[in-house]
Every structure is written in structure tokens, then in C-alpha cells.
Amino acid sequence: MKLVIIAGGKGTRLGLKDIPKPMVKIGDKPLLEHQIELAKRYGIKEIYILSGHLANVIKDYFGDGSKFGVKIHHITEPYPLGTAGCVKLLEGKIDERFLVFYGDVVMDYDIKTFIEFDSNYKSIGTAIVHPNDHPYDSDLLELDSNNKVIKVLPKPHQDGEYYQNLVNAAVYIFSPKIFDYIKSDISQDFGKDIFPELIRNNETLIGYKTPEYIKDMGTAERFEAVKRDFLSGKVAKLNKQNKRPCIFLDRDGVINKNMDTHPTTDGFELLSGVSDAIKAINKSEYLSVVVTNQPMIAKGFVTQGEVENTHKKMETILGENHAYLNGIYYCPHHPDRGFEGEIKELKTECDCRKPKPGMLIKAAKDMNIDLEKSWMVGDSKRDIEAGKNAGCKTISIQKDLGADFIAENLEEAVNTILKGEYNE
């Protein structure tokens, strides 16, 4: 697969004058060199660099790429064409699916897994999406249950709008068909112009969720943050090839007030201290993943759409408090029959309904989670048994349910885990 790097940024917010934004140093090398090394690590050795502002600086440094063990083609835009408009310059030069990086993004992710995921779909492209701690001022994508992008939510978002915290990470794989949707000689952006057009034309654009490190350095503050993360080793450590521990969370009674038999979006109310607890997880090495039984779907009391809208509200509220979840898994099944309006195809014995560990195992597969180093926090016997069945340590909220520890609330549970107040 060939790589296209969009490297036309000026870096004015970083105070740059003599070099373009992608040439700013992270550690001892320009960011652009780190991106090329990442691609090379995964066998990608033919690269197109699309530059504009101070393009000669990039050309003089990299040349034809031979001294870096790759082949580099330099394309200079005649005037600013935007993220999509400049890619149009490659029409006729690339006739296979290709990878796209934005030149101002610090990243280390498993490209092989991304390419394999993309190959499972007949799509015009795949965009990496991930949560962040400021979704309220980020460009977001909404996915359906099959990972298809169904909506683009550019910032600013409407007041009272609930959304999935899935930020467009500005890393893509595209089919050459994408060129058909980009106009020549005018400035266009993938997120604002091209993606909405793909949706209007019912093209299949896929979203790939990953917790790996992919962050832009658009402001001076973010630049300093990504530099710290790079120098500390955090950027490389979060590559999906490295296993990570997780704190699995039940939903009702742990994150929000228990809604009993009426799990409505309007009735969703976050418990005190939950945002701070999840924010603490986000700052640690642990992933934060919700695993929740939602049998009311099978019973016909609520629809899957209503449950998912409740989850959007949960993500929106957490995001407003600078916290996020790396994943939400729910089981819609229930084995017992006899409810008026029940959904017959969901009345089944499944592998995902707690106390079975199916949701935890699915999350572990999706995110390469180390279950032995992970925790399950819940307020029912089913939660604790599911955690144990998955091989995790467990904490129960307020009740003695046979867990490894008991905590008063989620905040105390997370503090116990992060402070290491347990025997390994």
C-alpha cells in the first residue's frame, strides 16, 4: 500500500517562520520523519508528500527518500487546496487503495491491523475514529452498528445534541474512487466537504475505532503535550501491538442512577464523582470500557436505538467534563419469554449476557486487552462473576458480592486500582 502525507501546514499557531508545520522536531527528528519511519516499519515504502508552504524545506531534507530507505514523490500544490483538494492532484498516479496521514499528527498505531480491518469491507474508504477529552469542540463522526459512517458532526455542535464521542483522527484508507468526489482546483476538506457528500450518495465509508495514540499538534499547548508523551514513551506504548489493562465498568448503579425497568434517555443521570473517576482512568495506563446487560431491549420495553441514544447522552455528559470511554458494549438479549411486545429473535441464551464474559472477551479482542491485569467494577453478582469468568480482578460497589474488594462508589474503586492498594 502507498502512503500519502498531506504536509501543507504553515504552523502559524506554533510561531513557525522558517519551516513548515510537519518539519517541527519531536525529539531529535521532524514529525514528518517519524511518520515515514512508522510507515516503513509496516512495509510501506512508496510515499507521496503533498506540500505547499515552504515546500523546498521538505524536498531538500528528504530528497527522493533513498537515504531513509523509501521512495518519495514530491507534489507541490499551486495554492492552498485543503486536505481533499490537494489529494485530487494524485488522480491518475494512484490506482489502488492508499493510506493518508495528515502531516501535523503525532501517532504510533498498528497499521497492519488497520489495513486488515479495511479489507473486510467493500467501501470507498475507512477513517480512524477515537474518543478524546474535548469532543464538544471536535469534528465527530457517527457510526451505525456495522461501523458505517452515517453522520458527520462538525463543530460547533448544536445545543442539546447528544453524540458518540468518535473524533475524526485524520488517518484514512481510500479507494481511488474517492477522486470522483473531489473537485479540481478548489479548496476542499475531507471532513467538512467530502464525507457529507459520500453519505448523501450512499457510499460506504467505514469507521475504525482504536484507543491508540493519534493526536494533532495544532496549538502550542497541544504541541508541548505530544512532545511530553513522545519523550516519555507513551506514544509508542499505546500501539495496539502492546497489551493494555482495562477497567471494565457496569453501567446502571455504577456510572448512573439505576433506571430499573424504565431505561429512558431523559431518565439518565450520572452519579456524583463518576466523571472524575473516568478522567483518572483516562490519565492512567488503563482503558475504560462499559459492559452492560440491557435485557429491556429483548423484553420490548425499549429499542436498541433508545439505548444507544442513552449512551450518546452518557458520552456527551462525560465529554463535557473532559472524560471519555474507550468502548461501550451492551447485551440486548434475555432468555425468558412471555413479555408483551418482546423481540423474539433476542430471546436467547447468548455468550454476552453477564455473568458470561462475552462482552469482556470481545473488548479484549478488539483492543488487545490484558484480562489478567484488568478489573471489573459492578454492583451485582452477575458483574462480579463476569469479571472472574474473564480472568479479571473485581470490585463491587457498596455490597459484599464475593469480589476482591468492596468500594463505596466508582471514585473509590478507581482510586483503589490506580494507587495499587491490593495484593498483586
XYZ file of C-alpha atoms in Angstrom:
424
model
C 0.000 0.000 0.000
C 1.177 3.527 -0.822
C 1.123 6.378 1.673
C 0.032 9.963 1.045
C 1.110 12.597 3.581
C -0.668 15.960 3.484
C 2.095 18.317 4.559
C 0.937 21.817 3.647
C 0.503 23.240 7.155
C 2.071 26.596 7.983
C 2.269 26.241 11.764
C 1.410 29.885 12.447
C -0.185 28.985 15.803
C 3.116 27.358 16.762
C 5.016 30.507 15.861
C 6.900 28.828 12.987
C 8.510 31.048 10.344
C 11.341 29.215 8.599
C 9.917 25.685 8.427
C 6.514 24.211 7.552
C 4.494 22.656 10.342
C 5.311 18.970 9.546
C 9.029 19.721 9.900
C 8.828 20.754 13.553
C 11.001 18.498 15.686
C 9.560 15.895 18.032
C 12.535 14.558 19.940
C 15.506 14.634 17.598
C 13.623 14.357 14.271
C 10.994 16.242 12.301
C 7.473 14.913 12.785
C 7.357 14.030 9.087
C 10.356 11.734 9.525
C 8.641 9.947 12.420
C 5.609 9.363 10.185
C 7.769 7.960 7.394
C 9.550 5.652 9.850
C 6.182 4.405 11.123
C 5.053 3.573 7.587
C 8.355 1.886 6.768
C 8.042 -0.265 9.909
C 4.910 -1.773 8.382
C 6.412 -2.338 4.942
C 5.136 0.837 3.252
C 7.976 2.245 1.181
C 6.385 4.385 -1.536
C 5.242 7.763 -0.274
C 3.683 10.859 -1.824
C 4.288 14.065 0.109
C 1.799 16.808 -0.755
C 3.311 20.096 0.345
C 2.714 23.791 -0.194
C 4.083 26.329 2.271
C 7.928 26.221 2.261
C 7.811 23.016 0.208
C 11.505 23.375 -0.593
C 12.383 22.706 3.066
C 10.695 19.298 2.878
C 12.169 18.472 -0.528
C 15.693 19.442 0.495
C 15.521 17.352 3.689
C 14.012 14.152 2.274
C 15.045 14.218 -1.380
C 13.909 11.087 -3.193
C 13.752 9.199 0.117
C 16.658 6.845 -0.676
C 18.643 7.758 2.420
C 15.562 6.892 4.507
C 15.005 3.545 2.769
C 11.829 4.651 0.957
C 10.772 6.142 -2.370
C 9.338 9.651 -2.073
C 7.377 11.593 -4.678
C 7.004 15.314 -4.001
C 3.858 17.087 -5.211
C 3.516 20.820 -4.562
C 0.060 22.388 -4.614
C -0.072 25.581 -6.702
C -2.129 27.308 -3.985
C -3.850 26.072 -0.797
C -6.277 23.313 -1.813
C -7.306 21.907 1.566
C -6.914 18.327 2.765
C -9.017 16.855 -0.049
C -8.239 19.308 -2.814
C -4.533 18.547 -2.695
C -5.171 14.782 -2.810
C -7.003 15.372 -6.114
C -3.554 16.163 -7.578
C -2.772 12.422 -7.323
C -5.604 11.343 -9.621
C -4.121 9.101 -12.319
C -0.991 8.496 -10.252
C -2.501 6.024 -7.758
C -4.756 3.191 -8.936
C -5.059 1.141 -5.723
C -6.236 1.713 -2.150
C -3.909 4.127 -0.380
C -3.189 5.338 3.138
C -3.450 9.025 4.144
C -1.743 10.838 7.032
C -2.085 14.491 7.959
C 1.399 15.899 8.445
C 0.614 17.548 11.788
C -0.467 14.369 13.605
C 1.738 12.576 16.130
C 0.924 8.875 16.032
C 2.033 5.317 16.594
C -0.556 2.730 15.678
C -0.787 -0.779 14.273
C -1.066 -0.091 10.531
C -1.230 -3.813 9.695
C -4.386 -4.277 11.776
C -5.910 -1.121 10.271
C -5.317 -2.399 6.738
C -6.743 -5.818 7.641
C -9.851 -4.187 9.119
C -10.322 -2.088 5.981
C -10.079 -5.181 3.776
C -13.137 -6.701 5.488
C -15.438 -4.093 3.937
C -16.423 -3.136 0.401
C -16.080 0.581 0.957
C -14.839 3.773 -0.579
C -12.667 4.204 2.468
C -12.054 3.786 6.183
C -11.450 6.598 8.682
C -9.850 6.106 12.086
C -12.024 7.425 14.913
C -11.341 7.630 18.627
C -12.638 9.434 21.718
C -10.981 12.464 23.240
C -11.486 14.668 26.296
C -12.920 17.621 24.369
C -15.498 16.217 21.912
C -17.642 19.334 22.319
C -15.179 21.306 20.141
C -14.107 18.452 17.840
C -15.282 17.232 14.444
C -17.105 13.952 15.075
C -18.361 11.024 13.050
C -21.333 8.847 13.959
C -21.263 5.116 13.206
C -24.032 2.548 12.981
C -23.725 -0.941 14.481
C -21.874 -2.124 11.345
C -19.209 0.611 11.653
C -20.609 2.571 8.693
C -20.331 6.345 8.965
C -23.893 7.665 8.912
C -23.423 11.248 10.038
C -20.803 13.980 10.141
C -20.988 16.355 13.108
C -18.677 19.315 12.537
C -18.006 21.720 15.371
C -19.684 23.698 16.822
C -22.362 21.193 17.849
C -25.977 22.163 18.402
C -27.092 22.863 21.957
C -28.758 19.811 23.491
C -27.346 17.464 20.840
C -26.146 14.056 22.073
C -23.346 12.367 20.178
C -20.934 9.455 20.094
C -17.503 10.612 21.210
C -15.831 9.494 17.992
C -13.388 12.095 16.745
C -12.142 12.052 13.174
C -8.448 11.237 13.749
C -7.390 12.374 10.237
C -5.955 8.990 9.216
C -7.644 7.268 6.271
C -7.528 4.478 3.727
C -9.208 5.378 0.430
C -10.175 3.642 -2.759
C -9.167 5.517 -5.941
C -12.923 6.090 -6.357
C -12.537 8.902 -3.836
C -11.122 11.067 -6.637
C -14.596 11.117 -8.259
C -15.911 13.098 -5.296
C -13.158 15.714 -5.178
C -13.432 18.725 -7.482
C -10.396 20.063 -9.280
C -8.682 23.329 -8.484
C -10.735 24.370 -5.456
C -10.064 24.043 -1.744
C -11.950 21.173 -0.085
C -11.737 19.344 3.215
C -12.404 15.641 3.762
C -14.352 16.075 6.980
C -16.442 19.097 6.022
C -16.917 18.629 2.273
C -16.175 15.108 1.056
C -17.542 12.900 3.846
C -21.011 14.533 3.837
C -21.073 14.100 0.060
C -20.225 10.396 0.399
C -23.109 9.950 2.854
C -25.528 11.828 0.576
C -24.570 9.464 -2.238
C -24.930 6.378 -0.017
C -21.280 5.465 -0.376
C -19.933 3.151 2.309
C -17.402 4.946 4.485
C -16.258 2.872 7.468
C -15.074 3.984 10.882
C -12.250 2.126 12.641
C -12.226 2.586 16.413
C -8.898 2.412 18.183
C -7.502 3.610 21.534
C -4.024 4.100 20.067
C -2.125 7.394 20.184
C -3.122 9.685 17.294
C -3.129 13.396 18.176
C -2.694 16.614 16.243
C -0.346 19.318 17.442
C -2.432 22.230 16.199
C -1.801 24.558 19.132
C 1.249 25.426 21.196
C -0.330 23.733 24.224
C -1.047 20.503 22.324
C 2.424 20.568 20.806
C 4.013 20.614 24.253
C 1.682 17.801 25.374
C 2.530 15.495 22.467
C 6.231 16.190 22.910
C 5.977 15.112 26.546
C 4.039 11.996 25.542
C 6.611 11.114 22.881
C 9.628 11.610 25.136
C 8.024 9.621 27.967
C 7.437 6.662 25.644
C 3.655 6.925 25.902
C 3.127 7.348 22.153
C 4.866 4.069 21.300
C 3.460 2.209 24.298
C -0.143 2.713 23.211
C 0.356 0.902 19.884
C -2.205 -1.909 19.746
C 0.554 -4.487 19.394
C 1.188 -3.902 23.105
C -1.388 -5.330 25.503
C -3.076 -2.867 27.860
C -5.038 -3.346 31.067
C -8.641 -2.195 31.307
C -11.136 -1.149 33.953
C -14.476 -2.622 32.878
C -17.497 -0.769 34.227
C -21.079 -1.833 34.658
C -23.468 0.976 33.750
C -26.588 1.221 35.958
C -25.712 1.699 39.622
C -22.034 2.317 38.855
C -21.999 5.151 36.307
C -25.583 6.373 36.513
C -28.551 6.096 38.818
C -30.338 2.798 38.332
C -33.260 3.274 35.961
C -34.907 -0.061 36.845
C -37.494 -1.038 34.205
C -37.605 2.400 32.547
C -34.172 2.996 30.987
C -35.065 6.191 29.120
C -32.630 8.763 27.821
C -34.413 11.522 29.751
C -34.078 9.487 32.952
C -30.316 9.022 32.608
C -28.458 10.780 35.427
C -24.736 10.475 36.081
C -23.741 9.603 39.647
C -21.600 12.017 41.639
C -17.852 11.660 41.131
C -18.142 9.439 38.036
C -16.641 11.959 35.594
C -13.619 12.474 37.841
C -13.192 8.710 38.249
C -13.265 8.069 34.498
C -10.989 11.054 33.891
C -8.499 9.429 36.269
C -8.691 6.206 34.256
C -8.077 8.183 31.054
C -4.872 9.636 32.506
C -3.608 6.197 33.524
C -2.426 3.201 31.515
C -5.888 1.614 31.805
C -8.624 1.624 29.186
C -12.171 2.468 30.287
C -14.882 0.187 28.860
C -18.563 -0.141 29.756
C -20.109 -3.636 29.631
C -23.829 -3.613 30.375
C -26.773 -6.024 30.173
C -29.750 -4.324 28.525
C -32.460 -7.042 28.641
C -35.212 -4.423 28.313
C -34.481 -4.458 24.580
C -35.362 -8.159 24.284
C -38.387 -7.642 26.509
C -39.656 -4.921 24.174
C -39.576 -2.170 26.803
C -37.068 -0.048 24.848
C -35.492 -0.182 21.399
C -31.805 -0.557 20.628
C -31.954 2.964 19.211
C -33.184 4.303 22.543
C -30.417 2.523 24.443
C -27.823 3.857 22.010
C -29.227 7.373 22.389
C -28.837 6.995 26.162
C -25.224 6.031 25.569
C -24.772 9.135 23.427
C -26.071 11.227 26.316
C -23.622 9.460 28.646
C -20.701 10.153 26.308
C -21.787 13.765 25.800
C -22.002 14.481 29.529
C -18.687 12.782 30.222
C -17.074 14.692 27.347
C -18.302 17.993 28.741
C -16.412 17.021 31.902
C -13.259 16.081 29.929
C -13.723 12.316 30.414
C -14.280 9.569 27.856
C -14.923 5.870 27.409
C -12.802 3.725 25.107
C -15.727 1.449 24.367
C -19.339 0.631 25.177
C -20.575 -2.952 24.846
C -24.152 -3.956 25.622
C -26.062 -7.226 25.549
C -29.634 -6.872 24.186
C -30.629 -10.492 24.948
C -32.780 -12.142 27.605
C -33.593 -15.868 27.762
C -37.040 -15.714 29.416
C -40.150 -15.453 27.280
C -43.662 -14.191 27.969
C -43.298 -10.388 27.819
C -45.812 -8.437 25.774
C -44.039 -6.868 22.806
C -40.896 -8.927 23.303
C -38.385 -9.271 20.456
C -38.374 -12.993 19.730
C -35.009 -13.101 17.946
C -33.385 -11.611 21.062
C -34.937 -14.122 23.471
C -31.998 -16.454 23.515
C -29.156 -17.866 25.567
C -26.122 -15.892 24.446
C -22.437 -15.621 25.262
C -22.544 -11.899 26.043
C -25.089 -11.615 28.872
C -23.318 -11.298 32.204
C -22.338 -13.385 34.183
C -20.925 -14.818 30.961
C -17.756 -12.964 29.957
C -18.557 -12.486 26.257
C -18.549 -8.685 26.250
C -15.248 -8.514 28.105
C -13.671 -11.055 25.783
C -14.947 -9.179 22.712
C -13.472 -5.929 24.032
C -10.202 -7.719 24.781
C -10.029 -8.934 21.183
C -10.900 -5.525 19.743
C -8.369 -3.591 21.843
C -5.741 -6.217 22.758
C -6.611 -6.022 26.457
C -4.644 -7.945 29.060
C -7.524 -9.508 31.013
C -5.306 -10.808 33.827
C -4.241 -7.237 34.625
C -7.755 -5.836 34.228
C -10.597 -5.118 36.632
C -14.368 -5.414 36.606
C -16.322 -2.884 38.700
C -20.004 -3.655 39.258
C -22.917 -3.596 41.655
C -24.400 -7.048 41.034
C -23.353 -10.664 41.436
C -23.556 -11.024 37.643
C -20.951 -8.271 37.176
C -18.500 -9.831 39.589
C -18.930 -13.319 38.158
C -18.440 -11.980 34.615
C -15.201 -10.337 35.706
C -13.962 -13.503 37.348
C -15.018 -15.620 34.370
C -12.909 -13.357 32.155
C -9.914 -13.687 34.484
C -10.083 -10.134 35.885
C -9.805 -8.832 39.434
C -13.079 -7.433 40.743
C -14.530 -4.631 42.869
C -18.157 -4.467 43.984
C -19.950 -1.239 44.796
C -21.357 -0.995 48.364
C -22.259 -4.707 48.680
C -20.351 -7.864 49.523
C -20.769 -9.859 46.320
C -17.683 -12.027 46.594
C -15.460 -9.511 44.815
C -11.785 -8.977 45.589
C -12.622 -5.548 47.067
C -15.639 -3.502 48.072
C -15.814 0.250 47.366
C -18.351 2.895 48.297
C -18.542 4.234 44.737
C -16.711 4.290 41.406
C -14.350 7.038 42.509
C -13.148 4.953 45.448
C -12.894 1.846 43.274
C -10.731 3.622 40.696
C -8.523 5.149 43.384
C -8.002 1.689 44.867
C -6.908 0.327 41.486
C -4.688 3.234 40.457
C -2.964 3.532 43.830
C -2.202 -0.192 43.846
C -3.974 -0.780 47.136
C -4.236 -4.518 46.611
C -2.024 -7.584 46.564
C -0.731 -8.487 43.109
